[in-house]
Amino acid sequence: MPERRALFVDLDGTVRNTKSGHVHPLKPWDQEIRPGVQERLAQFRAAGYAVVGVTNQGGVAFGFLSEVDVRAINRRLEQVLLPDVFDLILYCPFHPGGRIKAYRRESECRKPRPGMAFEARERLGIELSRSIMVGDMDVDEGFAANAGIPTFYWEHRFFAEDFDADALLSG
């Protein structure tokens, strides 16, 4: 089977915003999809890209939410807000400054490290050198570089109405 291209997307601040104004959603209902996201992700999925969400969830390490909460939040994103869009959503609960000892550490899965990209490659047969990353923070750009993903877009450009996705998909 030929290796697939993937569209990696950060979640918080890229795909979704919170309704509460917090940086990260703390409950499944506390999220809304940003304008243009659903259409653009569906466009890439229809073109054969695997769509992979990658998100640091350091709030687990600080005790703001649990891994059960993170999974419930992401499940609502996958099943209700953006059904049939994601092939995989990965998260990293670790943070070196966290208050919860079990989660207070560096991790290869924490962006900008490339662990989540490598996991997606193994699970979905992704060719990272033909993939794209979209994000809203420097750690997202660093993640792409560290994973060998050559193409990075800032979210405000990638999801803009005038972004020429067709040119990117045909290139």
PDB file of C-alpha atoms in Angstrom:
ATOM      1  CA  MET A   1       0.000   0.000   0.000  1.00  0.00           C
ATOM      2  CA  PRO A   2       1.453   3.386  -0.940  1.00  0.00           C
ATOM      3  CA  GLU A   3       2.070   5.723   1.926  1.00  0.00           C
ATOM      4  CA  ARG A   4      -0.528   8.449   2.376  1.00  0.00           C
ATOM      5  CA  ARG A   5      -0.083  12.153   2.627  1.00  0.00           C
ATOM      6  CA  ALA A   6      -1.478  13.732   5.750  1.00  0.00           C
ATOM      7  CA  LEU A   7      -2.846  17.066   6.777  1.00  0.00           C
ATOM      8  CA  PHE A   8      -1.767  17.544  10.390  1.00  0.00           C
ATOM      9  CA  VAL A   9      -3.726  20.212  12.246  1.00  0.00           C
ATOM     10  CA  ASP A  10      -3.308  21.671  15.688  1.00  0.00           C
ATOM     11  CA  LEU A  11      -6.639  21.771  17.500  1.00  0.00           C
ATOM     12  CA  ASP A  12      -6.817  24.613  20.055  1.00  0.00           C
ATOM     13  CA  GLY A  13      -6.733  27.997  18.340  1.00  0.00           C
ATOM     14  CA  THR A  14      -6.480  26.386  14.910  1.00  0.00           C
ATOM     15  CA  VAL A  15      -9.471  24.075  14.424  1.00  0.00           C
ATOM     16  CA  ARG A  16     -11.491  25.153  17.456  1.00  0.00           C
ATOM     17  CA  ASN A  17     -11.934  28.023  19.861  1.00  0.00           C
ATOM     18  CA  THR A  18     -13.489  27.803  23.288  1.00  0.00           C
ATOM     19  CA  LYS A  19     -16.856  29.300  24.099  1.00  0.00           C
ATOM     20  CA  SER A  20     -15.651  30.131  27.627  1.00  0.00           C
ATOM     21  CA  GLY A  21     -12.598  32.103  26.559  1.00  0.00           C
ATOM     22  CA  HIS A  22     -10.151  29.642  28.144  1.00  0.00           C
ATOM     23  CA  VAL A  23      -7.128  28.663  26.075  1.00  0.00           C
ATOM     24  CA  HIS A  24      -8.164  24.989  26.011  1.00  0.00           C
ATOM     25  CA  PRO A  25     -11.673  23.546  26.359  1.00  0.00           C
ATOM     26  CA  LEU A  26     -12.276  22.060  29.793  1.00  0.00           C
ATOM     27  CA  LYS A  27     -15.600  20.398  28.925  1.00  0.00           C
ATOM     28  CA  PRO A  28     -16.915  18.799  25.714  1.00  0.00           C
ATOM     29  CA  TRP A  29     -19.475  21.595  25.160  1.00  0.00           C
ATOM     30  CA  ASP A  30     -16.819  24.324  25.519  1.00  0.00           C
ATOM     31  CA  GLN A  31     -15.666  24.309  21.906  1.00  0.00           C
ATOM     32  CA  GLU A  32     -16.740  25.701  18.572  1.00  0.00           C
ATOM     33  CA  ILE A  33     -15.297  25.191  15.114  1.00  0.00           C
ATOM     34  CA  ARG A  34     -13.522  28.149  13.570  1.00  0.00           C
ATOM     35  CA  PRO A  35     -14.816  29.585  10.286  1.00  0.00           C
ATOM     36  CA  GLY A  36     -13.718  27.765   7.141  1.00  0.00           C
ATOM     37  CA  VAL A  37     -12.297  24.774   8.992  1.00  0.00           C
ATOM     38  CA  GLN A  38     -14.926  22.148   8.207  1.00  0.00           C
ATOM     39  CA  GLU A  39     -14.918  22.864   4.481  1.00  0.00           C
ATOM     40  CA  ARG A  40     -11.127  22.956   4.158  1.00  0.00           C
ATOM     41  CA  LEU A  41     -10.546  19.749   6.141  1.00  0.00           C
ATOM     42  CA  ALA A  42     -13.237  17.953   4.132  1.00  0.00           C
ATOM     43  CA  GLN A  43     -11.604  19.175   0.910  1.00  0.00           C
ATOM     44  CA  PHE A  44      -8.264  17.619   1.863  1.00  0.00           C
ATOM     45  CA  ARG A  45      -9.878  14.423   3.111  1.00  0.00           C
ATOM     46  CA  ALA A  46     -11.742  14.069  -0.204  1.00  0.00           C
ATOM     47  CA  ALA A  47      -8.405  14.492  -1.999  1.00  0.00           C
ATOM     48  CA  GLY A  48      -7.030  11.441  -0.171  1.00  0.00           C
ATOM     49  CA  TYR A  49      -5.192  13.090   2.704  1.00  0.00           C
ATOM     50  CA  ALA A  50      -5.367  11.554   6.153  1.00  0.00           C
ATOM     51  CA  VAL A  51      -6.523  14.305   8.528  1.00  0.00           C
ATOM     52  CA  VAL A  52      -4.696  14.098  11.853  1.00  0.00           C
ATOM     53  CA  GLY A  53      -5.314  16.329  14.866  1.00  0.00           C
ATOM     54  CA  VAL A  54      -2.270  16.880  17.093  1.00  0.00           C
ATOM     55  CA  THR A  55      -2.602  18.788  20.353  1.00  0.00           C
ATOM     56  CA  ASN A  56      -0.607  19.499  23.483  1.00  0.00           C
ATOM     57  CA  GLN A  57      -2.908  19.129  26.477  1.00  0.00           C
ATOM     58  CA  GLY A  58      -0.642  20.281  29.301  1.00  0.00           C
ATOM     59  CA  GLY A  59      -3.730  21.129  31.345  1.00  0.00           C
ATOM     60  CA  VAL A  60      -3.716  17.469  32.359  1.00  0.00           C
ATOM     61  CA  ALA A  61      -0.268  17.926  33.911  1.00  0.00           C
ATOM     62  CA  PHE A  62      -1.518  20.974  35.812  1.00  0.00           C
ATOM     63  CA  GLY A  63      -4.672  19.245  37.072  1.00  0.00           C
ATOM     64  CA  PHE A  64      -7.159  21.397  35.137  1.00  0.00           C
ATOM     65  CA  LEU A  65      -8.607  18.328  33.414  1.00  0.00           C
ATOM     66  CA  SER A  66      -8.016  14.594  33.183  1.00  0.00           C
ATOM     67  CA  GLU A  67      -7.176  12.374  30.237  1.00  0.00           C
ATOM     68  CA  VAL A  68     -10.785  11.149  30.419  1.00  0.00           C
ATOM     69  CA  ASP A  69     -11.879  14.787  29.940  1.00  0.00           C
ATOM     70  CA  VAL A  70      -9.514  15.245  26.976  1.00  0.00           C
ATOM     71  CA  ARG A  71     -10.840  12.107  25.304  1.00  0.00           C
ATOM     72  CA  ALA A  72     -14.456  13.241  25.850  1.00  0.00           C
ATOM     73  CA  ILE A  73     -13.687  16.682  24.409  1.00  0.00           C
ATOM     74  CA  ASN A  74     -12.002  15.158  21.358  1.00  0.00           C
ATOM     75  CA  ARG A  75     -14.776  12.589  20.938  1.00  0.00           C
ATOM     76  CA  ARG A  76     -17.335  15.419  20.703  1.00  0.00           C
ATOM     77  CA  LEU A  77     -15.104  17.156  18.161  1.00  0.00           C
ATOM     78  CA  GLU A  78     -14.894  13.987  16.046  1.00  0.00           C
ATOM     79  CA  GLN A  79     -18.463  12.756  16.364  1.00  0.00           C
ATOM     80  CA  VAL A  80     -20.593  15.896  16.638  1.00  0.00           C
ATOM     81  CA  LEU A  81     -18.769  19.022  15.517  1.00  0.00           C
ATOM     82  CA  LEU A  82     -16.673  17.586  12.666  1.00  0.00           C
ATOM     83  CA  PRO A  83     -18.053  14.122  11.874  1.00  0.00           C
ATOM     84  CA  ASP A  84     -16.241  12.047   9.251  1.00  0.00           C
ATOM     85  CA  VAL A  85     -13.283  14.434   9.045  1.00  0.00           C
ATOM     86  CA  PHE A  86     -10.505  13.081  11.274  1.00  0.00           C
ATOM     87  CA  ASP A  87      -8.634   9.860  10.681  1.00  0.00           C
ATOM     88  CA  LEU A  88      -6.862  10.236  14.019  1.00  0.00           C
ATOM     89  CA  ILE A  89      -6.565  12.683  16.916  1.00  0.00           C
ATOM     90  CA  LEU A  90      -3.485  12.479  19.131  1.00  0.00           C
ATOM     91  CA  TYR A  91      -2.777  14.449  22.302  1.00  0.00           C
ATOM     92  CA  CYS A  92       0.102  14.866  24.715  1.00  0.00           C
ATOM     93  CA  PRO A  93      -0.839  15.241  28.409  1.00  0.00           C
ATOM     94  CA  PHE A  94       2.712  15.908  29.657  1.00  0.00           C
ATOM     95  CA  HIS A  95       4.323  19.212  30.644  1.00  0.00           C
ATOM     96  CA  PRO A  96       7.713  19.672  32.345  1.00  0.00           C
ATOM     97  CA  GLY A  97       6.290  22.279  34.739  1.00  0.00           C
ATOM     98  CA  GLY A  98       3.118  20.394  35.623  1.00  0.00           C
ATOM     99  CA  ARG A  99       1.795  19.977  39.172  1.00  0.00           C
ATOM    100  CA  ILE A 100       0.728  16.336  38.764  1.00  0.00           C
ATOM    101  CA  LYS A 101       3.827  14.206  39.252  1.00  0.00           C
ATOM    102  CA  ALA A 102       2.788  11.451  36.827  1.00  0.00           C
ATOM    103  CA  TYR A 103       2.541  14.019  34.010  1.00  0.00           C
ATOM    104  CA  ARG A 104       5.407  16.360  35.002  1.00  0.00           C
ATOM    105  CA  ARG A 105       8.078  15.546  32.459  1.00  0.00           C
ATOM    106  CA  GLU A 106       9.440  16.182  29.015  1.00  0.00           C
ATOM    107  CA  SER A 107       7.983  13.914  26.360  1.00  0.00           C
ATOM    108  CA  GLU A 108       8.677  13.121  22.727  1.00  0.00           C
ATOM    109  CA  CYS A 109       4.953  13.550  22.108  1.00  0.00           C
ATOM    110  CA  ARG A 110       4.928  17.192  23.256  1.00  0.00           C
ATOM    111  CA  LYS A 111       5.153  19.630  20.377  1.00  0.00           C
ATOM    112  CA  PRO A 112       7.549  20.845  19.054  1.00  0.00           C
ATOM    113  CA  ARG A 113       8.962  17.344  19.407  1.00  0.00           C
ATOM    114  CA  PRO A 114       7.824  15.013  16.602  1.00  0.00           C
ATOM    115  CA  GLY A 115       6.445  12.043  18.558  1.00  0.00           C
ATOM    116  CA  MET A 116       2.811  12.491  17.523  1.00  0.00           C
ATOM    117  CA  ALA A 117       3.825  12.661  13.843  1.00  0.00           C
ATOM    118  CA  PHE A 118       5.824   9.465  14.190  1.00  0.00           C
ATOM    119  CA  GLU A 119       2.900   7.725  15.903  1.00  0.00           C
ATOM    120  CA  ALA A 120       0.543   8.809  13.105  1.00  0.00           C
ATOM    121  CA  ARG A 121       3.060   7.580  10.521  1.00  0.00           C
ATOM    122  CA  GLU A 122       3.121   4.154  12.133  1.00  0.00           C
ATOM    123  CA  ARG A 123      -0.627   3.872  12.663  1.00  0.00           C
ATOM    124  CA  LEU A 124      -1.802   5.255   9.311  1.00  0.00           C
ATOM    125  CA  GLY A 125       1.098   4.656   6.907  1.00  0.00           C
ATOM    126  CA  ILE A 126       1.807   8.360   6.422  1.00  0.00           C
ATOM    127  CA  GLU A 127       4.662   9.727   4.363  1.00  0.00           C
ATOM    128  CA  LEU A 128       5.738  12.736   6.413  1.00  0.00           C
ATOM    129  CA  SER A 129       7.846  14.216   3.600  1.00  0.00           C
ATOM    130  CA  ARG A 130       4.661  14.666   1.533  1.00  0.00           C
ATOM    131  CA  SER A 131       2.519  16.003   4.358  1.00  0.00           C
ATOM    132  CA  ILE A 132       1.339  19.413   5.571  1.00  0.00           C
ATOM    133  CA  MET A 133       1.034  20.958   9.051  1.00  0.00           C
ATOM    134  CA  VAL A 134      -1.324  23.794   9.999  1.00  0.00           C
ATOM    135  CA  GLY A 135      -1.079  25.586  13.325  1.00  0.00           C
ATOM    136  CA  ASP A 136      -1.225  28.830  15.248  1.00  0.00           C
ATOM    137  CA  MET A 137       1.916  28.747  17.400  1.00  0.00           C
ATOM    138  CA  ASP A 138       5.674  28.475  17.009  1.00  0.00           C
ATOM    139  CA  VAL A 139       5.596  24.976  18.544  1.00  0.00           C
ATOM    140  CA  ASP A 140       3.407  23.872  15.616  1.00  0.00           C
ATOM    141  CA  GLU A 141       5.932  25.159  13.104  1.00  0.00           C
ATOM    142  CA  GLY A 142       8.717  23.481  15.100  1.00  0.00           C
ATOM    143  CA  PHE A 143       6.746  20.229  15.158  1.00  0.00           C
ATOM    144  CA  ALA A 144       6.584  20.258  11.355  1.00  0.00           C
ATOM    145  CA  ALA A 145      10.314  20.932  11.038  1.00  0.00           C
ATOM    146  CA  ASN A 146      11.278  18.288  13.612  1.00  0.00           C
ATOM    147  CA  ALA A 147       9.024  15.674  11.995  1.00  0.00           C
ATOM    148  CA  GLY A 148      10.325  16.293   8.476  1.00  0.00           C
ATOM    149  CA  ILE A 149       7.022  17.786   7.316  1.00  0.00           C
ATOM    150  CA  PRO A 150       8.158  20.284   4.666  1.00  0.00           C
ATOM    151  CA  THR A 151       5.021  22.403   4.367  1.00  0.00           C
ATOM    152  CA  PHE A 152       3.676  24.555   7.196  1.00  0.00           C
ATOM    153  CA  TYR A 153       0.835  27.062   7.098  1.00  0.00           C
ATOM    154  CA  TRP A 154      -0.377  29.475   9.730  1.00  0.00           C
ATOM    155  CA  GLU A 155      -4.048  28.801  10.428  1.00  0.00           C
ATOM    156  CA  HIS A 156      -5.258  32.293   9.528  1.00  0.00           C
ATOM    157  CA  ARG A 157      -3.922  31.828   5.989  1.00  0.00           C
ATOM    158  CA  PHE A 158      -4.833  28.168   5.410  1.00  0.00           C
ATOM    159  CA  PHE A 159      -8.479  28.575   6.415  1.00  0.00           C
ATOM    160  CA  ALA A 160      -8.969  31.926   4.646  1.00  0.00           C
ATOM    161  CA  GLU A 161     -11.592  32.048   1.891  1.00  0.00           C
ATOM    162  CA  ASP A 162      -9.038  33.206  -0.681  1.00  0.00           C
ATOM    163  CA  PHE A 163      -6.506  30.429   0.060  1.00  0.00           C
ATOM    164  CA  ASP A 164      -5.828  28.481  -3.152  1.00  0.00           C
ATOM    165  CA  ALA A 165      -6.182  24.945  -1.821  1.00  0.00           C
ATOM    166  CA  ASP A 166      -6.750  23.591  -5.326  1.00  0.00           C
ATOM    167  CA  ALA A 167      -3.260  24.710  -6.380  1.00  0.00           C
ATOM    168  CA  LEU A 168      -1.770  23.034  -3.313  1.00  0.00           C
ATOM    169  CA  LEU A 169      -3.714  19.827  -3.914  1.00  0.00           C
ATOM    170  CA  SER A 170      -2.703  19.640  -7.577  1.00  0.00           C
ATOM    171  CA  GLY A 171       0.977  20.386  -6.900  1.00  0.00           C
TER     172      GLY A 171
END
